Amino acid sequence: MKNTELKGYVAILAVLLALFTIYQFMIHQLFYDHLKNDSINTWGEITARLVEQNPENEAEIMKVLTSHSTDSSKYQEEGIDILRQYGLYENLELSLFPQLNNHIFNHNQSIYWGLVCFACMFLLAGYMQHKMIFNKIRQLTSAAKKIIDGDYTVVINENKEGDLAKLAIAFRSMKDIIRKSMHDLREEKTFLVQMLQDISHQLKTPLSTISVYNEMMLNESLPRQQQVQLLQNNDSQISRMHLLIQNLLRVAKIDARAISFEKEPANLVETIDNALDRLDSMTADHHISIDWNAPKEVVVAHDKLWMQEALLNLLKNAIEHSEPGNKIKITIEDTPIYTELMILDFGEGIAAEELPHIFERFYKASGSKKHDSVGIGLALAKSIIEAHQALIKVESERYAYTKFKVTFIKF
């Protein structure tokens, strides 16, 4: 029987039943003792009178009293006949036997009041047990109403074992799940609102520019060369919007955990090389050299396509903020505990007060030379890296260097 509440109640009933049994035994024992004492007193008086009148028959009288007489049946019949003459016979009402009637009355009274007392104790035990159970049920009901009203601070304490304790634990688990779900819904709502605000804010400028250029092109007197220039500017703005929307959607999907990364052990060196190959033309245009003494193989669990996207953004940031002729240094440190990738450039650097904000969406450093940046690349890189349970941190000194470190934990 695993229900401790029921076990406790049965134990109380068993104790009360045992006490009632002991009480009954004591009452019967007292009844027998009183009956024995009265019998001894009565027969002692009779014996004394008989012996006083017939001292020579004392031995015979004692034989009769101790049931050792050989002809007792003869005298029993004669004695019954004598008693009948005085109105004492078998069917006589019990009330006419004063001493015996008094003992039986007292015995019955003791049994009756004992039954009453123990019945009250049984009822009290049942009442207290059920009161405790229903009090806990009322607590759970009250707590459920508070949770429905949005109050998640309610606490249900149940330190004992049993079904009520299991119910309280299940209730607390349900409360925590509901609270987490509501918290996630509020965060998701806030995230959606912020996302819409960000998209609206970032698209406002290129859309306004395109609108102005279109109005200018409606001017029939505008030379063909200027029209072509305006179309090229529009095309540039549209490309920028397309890239912005793509990156925003990527960040949103990662933050909303809507993307399943296919992480598997793969060569991180190969992933870096693929990212560098895609940036060949960019490094050539900026006259940037890459210092990359690649080891043969460093195996890290990662999604190659998404990690390549993160590294592209980190490398693009390093290239775009470096002066022509500078170099970018890439190193990997592989240990049994972690693998650390470092990307170091010697460009314009980042001011100390701006370092905590560079991974925020749409944040642009005040002294940045890249005026057409929308500030989404580093936020995307950070989201991808942290989705791989890796760490990213940055060190920088203004007009000296910027160092990004990506650390993959192996356990």
Coordinates of C-alpha atoms in Angstrom, one line a residue:
M1 CA 0.0 0.0 0.0
K2 CA 1.9 3.1 -1.3
N3 CA -0.7 5.6 -0.3
T4 CA 0.8 7.0 2.9
E5 CA -2.4 9.0 3.8
L6 CA -4.4 5.8 3.7
K7 CA -1.7 3.9 5.6
G8 CA -1.8 6.6 8.3
Y9 CA -5.5 6.4 8.6
V10 CA -5.5 2.6 8.7
A11 CA -2.8 2.8 11.4
I12 CA -4.9 5.1 13.5
L13 CA -8.0 2.8 13.2
A14 CA -5.8 -0.2 14.1
V15 CA -4.6 1.5 17.2
L16 CA -8.1 2.5 18.3
L17 CA -9.4 -1.0 17.6
A18 CA -6.5 -2.4 19.7
L19 CA -7.4 0.0 22.6
F20 CA -11.1 -0.9 22.3
T21 CA -10.2 -4.6 22.5
I22 CA -8.0 -4.1 25.6
Y23 CA -10.8 -2.0 27.2
Q24 CA -13.4 -4.8 26.5
F25 CA -11.0 -7.4 28.0
M26 CA -10.6 -5.3 31.1
I27 CA -14.3 -4.7 31.5
H28 CA -15.1 -8.4 31.3
Q29 CA -12.3 -9.2 33.7
L30 CA -13.7 -6.7 36.3
F31 CA -17.2 -8.2 35.8
Y32 CA -15.9 -11.7 36.5
D33 CA -13.9 -10.5 39.5
H34 CA -16.9 -8.7 41.0
L35 CA -19.2 -11.7 40.3
K36 CA -16.6 -14.0 41.9
N37 CA -16.2 -11.8 45.0
D38 CA -20.0 -11.6 45.5
S39 CA -20.4 -15.3 45.1
I40 CA -17.7 -16.0 47.7
N41 CA -19.3 -13.6 50.1
T42 CA -22.8 -15.0 49.6
W43 CA -21.8 -18.7 49.8
G44 CA -19.5 -17.8 52.7
E45 CA -22.4 -16.4 54.7
I46 CA -24.5 -19.5 53.8
T47 CA -21.7 -21.9 54.8
A48 CA -21.1 -20.1 58.1
R49 CA -24.7 -20.4 59.0
L50 CA -24.9 -24.1 58.1
V51 CA -21.7 -25.0 59.9
E52 CA -22.9 -23.0 63.0
Q53 CA -26.2 -25.0 63.1
N54 CA -24.7 -28.3 62.0
P55 CA -21.0 -28.4 62.9
E56 CA -20.8 -32.1 62.4
N57 CA -21.7 -31.6 58.6
E58 CA -18.9 -29.1 57.9
A59 CA -17.0 -31.6 55.7
E60 CA -20.0 -32.5 53.7
I61 CA -21.0 -28.9 53.2
M62 CA -17.5 -28.1 51.9
K63 CA -17.7 -31.1 49.5
V64 CA -20.9 -29.6 48.0
L65 CA -19.3 -26.1 47.7
T66 CA -16.2 -27.6 46.0
S67 CA -18.2 -29.9 43.7
H68 CA -16.6 -33.0 45.3
S69 CA -19.9 -34.5 46.5
T70 CA -20.8 -37.9 45.1
D71 CA -24.6 -37.5 45.2
S72 CA -24.9 -33.9 44.3
S73 CA -27.6 -34.4 41.6
K74 CA -30.0 -35.7 44.3
Y75 CA -29.5 -32.7 46.5
Q76 CA -29.6 -30.3 43.5
E77 CA -33.1 -31.5 42.6
E78 CA -34.3 -31.2 46.2
G79 CA -32.7 -27.8 46.5
I80 CA -34.4 -26.6 43.3
D81 CA -37.7 -27.7 44.7
I82 CA -37.2 -25.9 47.9
L83 CA -36.2 -22.7 46.0
R84 CA -39.4 -22.9 43.9
Q85 CA -41.4 -22.9 47.1
Y86 CA -40.0 -19.4 47.8
G87 CA -40.6 -18.3 44.2
L88 CA -37.0 -18.8 42.8
Y89 CA -37.0 -20.7 39.5
E90 CA -35.2 -20.7 36.2
N91 CA -37.6 -18.3 34.3
L92 CA -37.6 -15.7 37.0
E93 CA -36.8 -12.2 35.8
L94 CA -33.3 -11.1 36.2
S95 CA -34.3 -7.9 38.1
L96 CA -35.4 -10.1 41.0
F97 CA -31.8 -11.2 41.5
P98 CA -30.5 -7.8 43.0
Q99 CA -26.8 -8.6 43.2
L100 CA -26.5 -10.3 39.8
N101 CA -28.7 -7.7 38.2
N102 CA -26.5 -4.9 39.6
H103 CA -23.4 -6.4 38.2
I104 CA -24.9 -7.0 34.8
F105 CA -26.3 -3.4 34.7
N106 CA -22.9 -1.9 35.5
H107 CA -21.2 -4.2 33.0
N108 CA -23.6 -3.2 30.3
Q109 CA -23.1 0.5 31.1
S110 CA -19.4 0.1 30.8
I111 CA -19.6 -1.5 27.5
Y112 CA -22.1 1.1 26.2
W113 CA -20.1 4.1 27.3
G114 CA -16.9 2.4 26.0
L115 CA -18.6 2.0 22.6
V116 CA -19.7 5.7 22.6
C117 CA -16.2 6.9 23.5
F118 CA -14.4 4.8 20.9
A119 CA -17.0 5.7 18.3
C120 CA -16.3 9.4 19.0
M121 CA -12.6 8.7 18.7
F122 CA -13.1 6.9 15.4
L123 CA -15.2 9.8 14.0
L124 CA -12.7 12.4 15.3
A125 CA -9.8 10.5 13.6
G126 CA -11.8 10.3 10.4
Y127 CA -12.8 13.9 10.5
M128 CA -9.2 15.1 11.2
Q129 CA -7.8 12.9 8.4
H130 CA -10.4 14.1 5.8
K131 CA -10.0 17.7 7.0
M132 CA -6.3 17.6 6.3
I133 CA -6.9 16.1 2.9
F134 CA -9.6 18.6 1.9
N135 CA -7.5 21.5 3.2
K136 CA -4.7 20.5 0.9
I137 CA -7.1 20.2 -2.0
R138 CA -8.5 23.6 -1.2
Q139 CA -4.9 25.0 -1.2
L140 CA -4.3 23.5 -4.6
T141 CA -7.6 24.9 -5.9
S142 CA -6.7 28.4 -4.6
A143 CA -3.3 28.1 -6.1
A144 CA -4.7 27.1 -9.5
K145 CA -7.0 30.2 -9.4
K146 CA -4.0 32.4 -8.7
I147 CA -2.1 30.9 -11.6
I148 CA -5.0 31.4 -13.9
D149 CA -4.9 35.1 -12.9
G150 CA -1.2 35.2 -13.7
D151 CA 0.2 35.0 -10.2
Y152 CA 3.1 32.5 -10.4
T153 CA 4.5 33.3 -7.0
V154 CA 2.2 30.9 -5.2
V155 CA 4.0 28.1 -3.3
I156 CA 2.6 24.7 -2.4
N157 CA 4.6 23.0 0.4
E158 CA 4.2 19.3 0.9
N159 CA 7.0 17.6 2.9
K160 CA 5.4 14.2 3.4
E161 CA 5.3 11.2 1.0
G162 CA 2.1 10.0 -0.6
D163 CA -0.4 10.7 -3.3
L164 CA -1.0 14.3 -2.1
A165 CA 2.7 15.0 -2.1
K166 CA 2.9 13.6 -5.7
L167 CA 0.0 15.8 -6.6
A168 CA 1.7 18.9 -5.1
I169 CA 5.0 18.0 -7.0
A170 CA 3.0 17.6 -10.2
F171 CA 1.2 20.9 -9.6
R172 CA 4.5 22.7 -9.0
S173 CA 5.9 21.2 -12.2
M174 CA 2.8 22.3 -14.1
K175 CA 3.2 25.8 -12.6
D176 CA 6.8 26.0 -13.7
I177 CA 6.0 24.8 -17.2
I178 CA 3.1 27.3 -17.5
R179 CA 5.3 30.1 -16.2
K180 CA 8.1 29.2 -18.6
S181 CA 5.6 29.0 -21.5
M182 CA 4.1 32.3 -20.7
H183 CA 7.6 33.8 -20.3
D184 CA 8.6 32.4 -23.7
L185 CA 5.4 33.7 -25.3
R186 CA 6.1 37.2 -23.9
E187 CA 9.7 37.0 -25.1
E188 CA 8.6 35.8 -28.5
K189 CA 6.1 38.7 -28.7
T190 CA 8.7 41.2 -27.7
F191 CA 11.2 39.7 -30.2
L192 CA 8.6 39.9 -33.0
V193 CA 7.8 43.5 -32.2
Q194 CA 11.5 44.4 -32.0
M195 CA 12.1 42.5 -35.2
L196 CA 9.4 44.4 -37.1
Q197 CA 10.7 47.7 -35.7
D198 CA 14.2 46.8 -36.8
I199 CA 13.1 45.8 -40.3
S200 CA 10.9 48.9 -40.6
H201 CA 13.7 51.2 -39.4
Q202 CA 16.4 49.6 -41.6
L203 CA 14.2 49.5 -44.8
K204 CA 13.0 53.1 -44.4
T205 CA 16.2 54.7 -45.6
P206 CA 16.8 52.6 -48.8
L207 CA 13.1 52.8 -49.7
S208 CA 13.2 56.6 -49.3
T209 CA 16.3 56.8 -51.5
I210 CA 14.7 54.6 -54.2
S211 CA 11.6 56.7 -54.1
V212 CA 13.6 59.9 -54.6
Y213 CA 15.6 58.4 -57.4
N214 CA 12.4 57.2 -59.1
E215 CA 10.9 60.7 -58.9
M216 CA 14.1 62.1 -60.5
M217 CA 14.0 59.6 -63.3
L218 CA 10.4 60.6 -64.1
N219 CA 11.8 63.9 -65.2
E220 CA 11.9 63.6 -69.0
S221 CA 14.6 66.2 -69.4
L222 CA 17.0 64.1 -67.3
P223 CA 20.0 63.0 -69.4
R224 CA 20.3 59.3 -70.2
Q225 CA 23.6 59.1 -68.4
Q226 CA 22.1 60.4 -65.1
Q227 CA 19.2 58.0 -65.5
V228 CA 21.6 55.1 -65.8
Q229 CA 23.4 56.3 -62.7
L230 CA 20.2 56.6 -60.8
L231 CA 19.2 53.1 -61.9
Q232 CA 22.5 51.8 -60.7
N233 CA 22.0 53.5 -57.4
N234 CA 18.6 51.9 -57.1
D235 CA 20.0 48.5 -57.9
S236 CA 22.6 49.0 -55.2
Q237 CA 19.9 49.9 -52.7
I238 CA 17.8 46.9 -53.7
S239 CA 20.8 44.6 -53.3
R240 CA 21.4 46.1 -49.9
M241 CA 17.8 45.6 -48.9
H242 CA 17.9 42.0 -50.1
L243 CA 21.1 41.3 -48.1
L244 CA 19.6 43.0 -45.0
I245 CA 16.3 41.0 -45.2
Q246 CA 18.3 37.7 -45.7
N247 CA 20.5 38.4 -42.7
L248 CA 17.6 39.5 -40.6
L249 CA 15.7 36.3 -41.4
R250 CA 18.7 34.2 -40.5
V251 CA 19.2 35.9 -37.2
A252 CA 15.4 35.6 -36.5
K253 CA 15.4 31.9 -37.3
I254 CA 18.4 31.2 -35.1
D255 CA 17.0 33.3 -32.2
A256 CA 13.6 31.5 -32.5
R257 CA 15.4 28.1 -32.6
A258 CA 13.7 27.4 -36.0
I259 CA 16.9 26.1 -37.5
S260 CA 18.3 22.7 -36.9
F261 CA 22.1 22.8 -37.1
E262 CA 23.5 19.6 -38.5
K263 CA 26.5 19.5 -36.2
E264 CA 29.0 16.7 -36.9
P265 CA 32.7 16.2 -36.4
A266 CA 34.4 18.0 -39.4
N267 CA 37.7 19.6 -40.3
L268 CA 37.5 23.3 -39.1
V269 CA 40.5 24.1 -41.3
E270 CA 38.6 23.2 -44.4
T271 CA 35.7 25.3 -43.3
I272 CA 38.0 28.3 -42.9
D273 CA 39.7 27.7 -46.2
N274 CA 36.3 27.7 -48.0
A275 CA 35.4 31.0 -46.3
L276 CA 38.7 32.5 -47.4
D277 CA 38.2 31.3 -51.0
R278 CA 34.9 33.1 -51.2
L279 CA 36.7 36.3 -50.0
D280 CA 39.6 36.2 -52.5
S281 CA 38.2 39.0 -54.7
M282 CA 37.4 41.2 -51.6
T283 CA 40.9 40.8 -50.1
A284 CA 42.4 41.6 -53.6
D285 CA 40.3 44.7 -54.0
H286 CA 41.3 45.9 -50.5
H287 CA 45.0 44.8 -51.0
I288 CA 44.8 42.8 -47.8
S289 CA 47.1 39.7 -47.2
I290 CA 46.1 36.7 -45.1
D291 CA 48.6 35.2 -42.6
W292 CA 47.2 31.7 -42.2
N293 CA 49.5 28.9 -41.4
A294 CA 46.9 26.2 -41.5
P295 CA 47.4 22.9 -39.8
K296 CA 46.4 19.8 -41.7
E297 CA 43.3 18.9 -39.6
V298 CA 41.5 20.2 -36.6
V299 CA 38.2 18.3 -36.0
V300 CA 35.4 20.2 -34.3
A301 CA 31.7 19.3 -34.2
H302 CA 30.0 22.0 -36.3
D303 CA 27.6 22.7 -39.2
K304 CA 30.0 23.5 -42.0
L305 CA 27.7 25.8 -44.0
W306 CA 26.5 27.8 -41.1
M307 CA 29.9 28.1 -39.5
Q308 CA 31.3 29.2 -42.8
E309 CA 28.6 32.0 -42.8
A310 CA 29.7 33.1 -39.3
L311 CA 33.4 33.1 -40.3
L312 CA 32.6 35.1 -43.5
N313 CA 31.1 37.8 -41.4
L314 CA 34.0 37.9 -39.0
L315 CA 36.5 38.0 -41.9
K316 CA 34.5 40.6 -43.8
N317 CA 34.5 42.8 -40.7
A318 CA 38.3 42.4 -40.4
I319 CA 38.9 43.2 -44.1
E320 CA 36.5 46.2 -44.2
H321 CA 38.1 47.9 -41.2
S322 CA 41.7 47.3 -42.3
E323 CA 43.8 49.8 -44.2
P324 CA 45.1 48.8 -47.7
G325 CA 48.3 46.8 -47.4
N326 CA 47.5 45.5 -43.9
K327 CA 47.4 41.8 -43.1
I328 CA 44.9 39.6 -41.2
K329 CA 46.3 36.9 -39.0
I330 CA 44.4 33.6 -38.4
T331 CA 45.5 31.0 -35.9
I332 CA 44.1 27.8 -34.3
E333 CA 45.0 26.4 -30.9
D334 CA 43.8 22.8 -30.4
T335 CA 43.9 21.2 -27.0
P336 CA 42.2 18.2 -25.5
I337 CA 39.7 20.5 -23.8
Y338 CA 39.0 23.2 -26.3
T339 CA 39.8 24.5 -29.8
E340 CA 40.3 28.3 -30.1
L341 CA 40.2 30.2 -33.4
M342 CA 41.6 33.7 -33.5
I343 CA 41.1 36.3 -36.2
L344 CA 43.4 39.4 -35.7
D345 CA 43.4 42.5 -37.8
F346 CA 45.5 45.7 -37.4
G347 CA 42.9 48.2 -38.6
E348 CA 41.0 51.1 -37.1
G349 CA 40.1 49.2 -33.9
I350 CA 37.2 49.7 -31.6
A351 CA 36.9 52.1 -28.7
A352 CA 36.6 50.6 -25.2
E353 CA 33.2 52.0 -24.5
E354 CA 31.8 50.5 -27.7
L355 CA 33.1 47.0 -27.3
P356 CA 30.1 45.8 -25.2
H357 CA 27.7 46.8 -28.0
I358 CA 29.4 45.5 -31.2
F359 CA 27.3 42.2 -31.3
E360 CA 24.0 44.1 -31.0
R361 CA 21.9 44.2 -34.1
F362 CA 22.2 47.4 -36.2
Y363 CA 24.9 48.8 -33.9
K364 CA 27.5 50.8 -35.8
A365 CA 30.6 52.2 -34.1
S366 CA 30.7 56.0 -34.1
G367 CA 34.1 56.2 -35.7
S368 CA 33.6 53.4 -38.3
K369 CA 34.7 54.2 -41.8
K370 CA 32.2 51.8 -43.3
H371 CA 29.2 54.1 -43.7
D372 CA 27.0 51.7 -45.7
S373 CA 27.1 49.0 -43.0
V374 CA 23.8 48.0 -41.4
G375 CA 25.4 46.3 -38.4
I376 CA 23.9 42.8 -38.7
G377 CA 26.9 40.7 -39.7
L378 CA 28.5 40.4 -36.2
A379 CA 25.1 39.8 -34.6
L380 CA 24.5 36.9 -37.1
A381 CA 28.0 35.5 -36.4
K382 CA 27.5 35.5 -32.7
S383 CA 24.1 33.8 -33.0
I384 CA 25.5 31.0 -35.1
I385 CA 28.5 30.5 -32.9
E386 CA 26.5 30.4 -29.7
A387 CA 24.0 28.0 -31.3
H388 CA 27.1 25.7 -31.6
Q389 CA 27.6 26.0 -27.8
A390 CA 30.8 27.9 -28.6
L391 CA 32.0 31.2 -27.1
I392 CA 33.0 34.4 -28.9
K393 CA 34.8 37.4 -27.4
V394 CA 36.5 40.4 -28.8
E395 CA 39.5 42.5 -27.7
S396 CA 40.5 45.7 -29.3
E397 CA 42.5 48.9 -29.0
R398 CA 41.6 52.0 -31.0
Y399 CA 43.8 52.4 -34.1
A400 CA 45.9 49.4 -33.2
Y401 CA 44.2 46.0 -33.5
T402 CA 40.9 44.0 -33.2
K403 CA 41.0 40.3 -32.1
F404 CA 38.1 37.9 -32.3
K405 CA 38.4 34.6 -30.4
V406 CA 36.0 31.7 -31.1
T407 CA 36.3 28.9 -28.5
F408 CA 34.8 25.4 -29.1
I409 CA 34.5 23.3 -25.9
K410 CA 35.1 19.6 -26.5
F411 CA 33.1 18.2 -23.6

